[in-house]
Amino acid sequence: QLLGYSPTFLSSDVRSQGLLDMRFALLLFSALVLPGTMVAQGNPLIGTWRVNAPAGTRITSEGATAIYAEGTLTVVAKEDSLIATLATQPIEGNTPKPPLRFAVRTPASGDVTFTAKTETRTLMNGQALNPTALLVTLVLRVSGDSLGGTMERIPTNDDELPRTGPQPITGQRVKS
């Protein structure tokens, strides 16, 4: 015995203090992390959508116009974030583009704004020019099983390319 306490009592006290610390840590983790996860899990954007989205730009002497393609937008929740993947059909006989991947911390409500960086090639008179870096901004809103919003494709390394501004994107939820 040390100062009137038995070693068994000391080890039990130390164990219970450690258990309290563990419970506090778990409670703190739950309070900070789980609400964001719950928000992400309950977001109406989660699911698979059949979409009509801007997939390119046609540049003529009259200016720039968006080229649309059918595609699939898949949105999943991961922790406190939404991860979206947009895969579109090839446009006008071109080779398929790799899917665009977006991620955003889940907002509590309202429109969801995703951004992604990608690269595209500009064709002029049938010749491919240098790759052009694009910043793609996707602003989405859900109304029941309908999806709406805008998509803007901004060239970031070629100031001479015309811009089309935000273009509409529409879609319908794919039922399982």
XYZ file of C-alpha atoms in Angstrom:
176
model
C 0.000 0.000 0.000
C 1.119 3.459 -0.863
C -0.257 6.319 1.301
C -3.197 4.166 2.348
C -4.277 3.336 -1.230
C -4.019 -0.161 -2.578
C -2.463 -0.657 -6.039
C -5.762 -2.152 -7.214
C -7.590 1.075 -6.302
C -5.025 3.218 -8.146
C -5.186 1.185 -11.328
C -9.013 1.228 -11.252
C -8.972 5.014 -10.823
C -6.511 5.440 -13.704
C -8.593 3.139 -15.907
C -11.819 5.025 -15.195
C -10.111 8.367 -15.921
C -8.868 6.987 -19.233
C -12.378 5.756 -20.008
C -13.788 9.218 -19.268
C -11.184 10.781 -21.564
C -12.139 8.298 -24.299
C -15.849 9.032 -23.838
C -15.184 12.775 -24.014
C -13.135 12.339 -27.185
C -15.908 10.252 -28.777
C -18.537 12.808 -27.777
C -16.440 15.649 -29.189
C -15.859 13.719 -32.438
C -19.601 13.040 -32.748
C -20.498 16.681 -32.161
C -18.003 18.014 -34.689
C -17.935 15.432 -37.480
C -21.255 13.637 -37.574
C -23.504 16.670 -38.202
C -21.616 17.417 -41.439
C -21.826 13.779 -42.426
C -25.539 13.743 -41.701
C -26.024 16.880 -43.841
C -24.127 15.266 -46.716
C -26.097 12.018 -46.409
C -29.442 13.833 -46.552
C -28.705 16.125 -49.491
C -31.359 15.811 -52.259
C -28.640 16.060 -54.916
C -27.298 12.601 -54.011
C -28.096 10.055 -56.697
C -27.759 9.489 -60.416
C -29.078 12.013 -62.902
C -29.570 11.856 -66.668
C -28.447 15.321 -67.805
C -28.150 17.575 -70.819
C -24.993 19.592 -70.219
C -22.611 21.929 -72.048
C -19.765 19.724 -73.306
C -17.896 22.025 -75.647
C -17.885 25.312 -77.507
C -18.268 25.983 -81.214
C -16.376 29.063 -82.367
C -17.412 30.632 -85.652
C -17.146 34.062 -87.205
C -20.460 34.889 -85.477
C -19.035 34.062 -82.026
C -19.068 31.214 -79.539
C -21.979 28.881 -78.825
C -22.207 26.010 -76.372
C -22.409 22.458 -77.687
C -24.595 20.195 -75.546
C -24.324 16.485 -74.854
C -26.380 13.919 -72.987
C -24.662 12.449 -69.974
C -24.814 11.073 -66.481
C -24.151 13.009 -63.293
C -23.527 10.854 -60.233
C -23.403 12.503 -56.807
C -22.362 10.657 -53.650
C -21.793 11.748 -50.057
C -18.415 11.142 -48.498
C -17.983 12.308 -44.913
C -18.959 16.022 -44.964
C -18.601 16.440 -48.737
C -20.416 15.794 -51.968
C -18.473 14.142 -54.799
C -19.913 14.524 -58.302
C -18.835 12.822 -61.512
C -20.094 14.088 -64.871
C -19.657 11.780 -67.854
C -20.968 13.035 -71.197
C -21.431 11.315 -74.536
C -18.907 12.207 -77.258
C -19.944 15.292 -79.214
C -20.041 15.499 -82.983
C -18.047 12.316 -83.590
C -15.133 13.298 -81.345
C -13.439 10.860 -78.994
C -15.008 10.456 -75.532
C -13.823 12.850 -72.853
C -12.796 11.556 -69.429
C -15.436 12.193 -66.762
C -15.163 15.429 -64.783
C -14.840 14.968 -61.018
C -16.065 17.655 -58.640
C -16.000 17.874 -54.847
C -17.466 20.375 -52.424
C -18.094 20.608 -48.692
C -21.814 20.026 -48.276
C -23.869 23.198 -47.838
C -26.718 23.064 -45.327
C -29.263 24.048 -47.989
C -29.748 25.827 -51.288
C -27.735 25.661 -54.497
C -24.596 23.552 -54.551
C -21.575 25.040 -56.356
C -18.884 22.669 -57.601
C -15.637 23.589 -59.363
C -13.145 21.451 -61.223
C -10.096 21.963 -63.384
C -9.689 20.113 -66.642
C -8.056 20.428 -70.012
C -9.475 20.516 -73.525
C -8.163 20.824 -77.053
C -9.263 23.526 -79.413
C -9.819 22.494 -83.027
C -9.360 25.135 -85.695
C -9.884 24.142 -89.334
C -9.549 20.504 -88.279
C -6.192 21.054 -86.554
C -5.769 20.566 -82.810
C -4.191 23.535 -81.078
C -2.335 23.549 -77.763
C -4.266 22.209 -74.778
C -6.435 24.761 -73.034
C -6.885 24.664 -69.259
C -10.488 25.086 -68.154
C -12.063 26.008 -64.856
C -15.521 24.428 -64.804
C -18.119 25.804 -62.395
C -21.305 23.845 -61.877
C -24.161 25.393 -59.876
C -26.969 22.899 -59.208
C -30.374 22.957 -57.563
C -32.862 20.153 -57.051
C -36.634 20.337 -57.231
C -38.090 16.893 -56.564
C -36.724 14.619 -59.287
C -35.655 17.515 -61.538
C -32.211 19.056 -61.675
C -31.436 22.545 -62.897
C -28.606 25.017 -62.799
C -25.725 26.339 -64.831
C -22.333 25.217 -66.012
C -19.563 27.582 -67.058
C -16.374 26.512 -68.808
C -13.735 29.260 -68.476
C -10.428 29.004 -70.366
C -7.703 29.922 -67.868
C -4.631 30.037 -70.091
C -5.954 31.540 -73.328
C -7.460 35.016 -73.089
C -8.225 35.064 -76.812
C -10.777 32.252 -76.717
C -14.334 33.560 -76.585
C -16.442 32.666 -73.590
C -20.064 31.562 -73.595
C -20.801 32.439 -69.963
C -22.899 30.221 -67.699
C -25.045 27.814 -69.726
C -28.097 25.894 -68.499
C -27.789 22.290 -67.352
C -30.927 20.214 -66.839
C -31.604 16.688 -65.709
C -33.930 14.058 -64.313
C -33.233 11.670 -61.442
C -32.615 8.094 -62.576
C -34.930 5.820 -60.597
C -33.357 2.605 -59.288
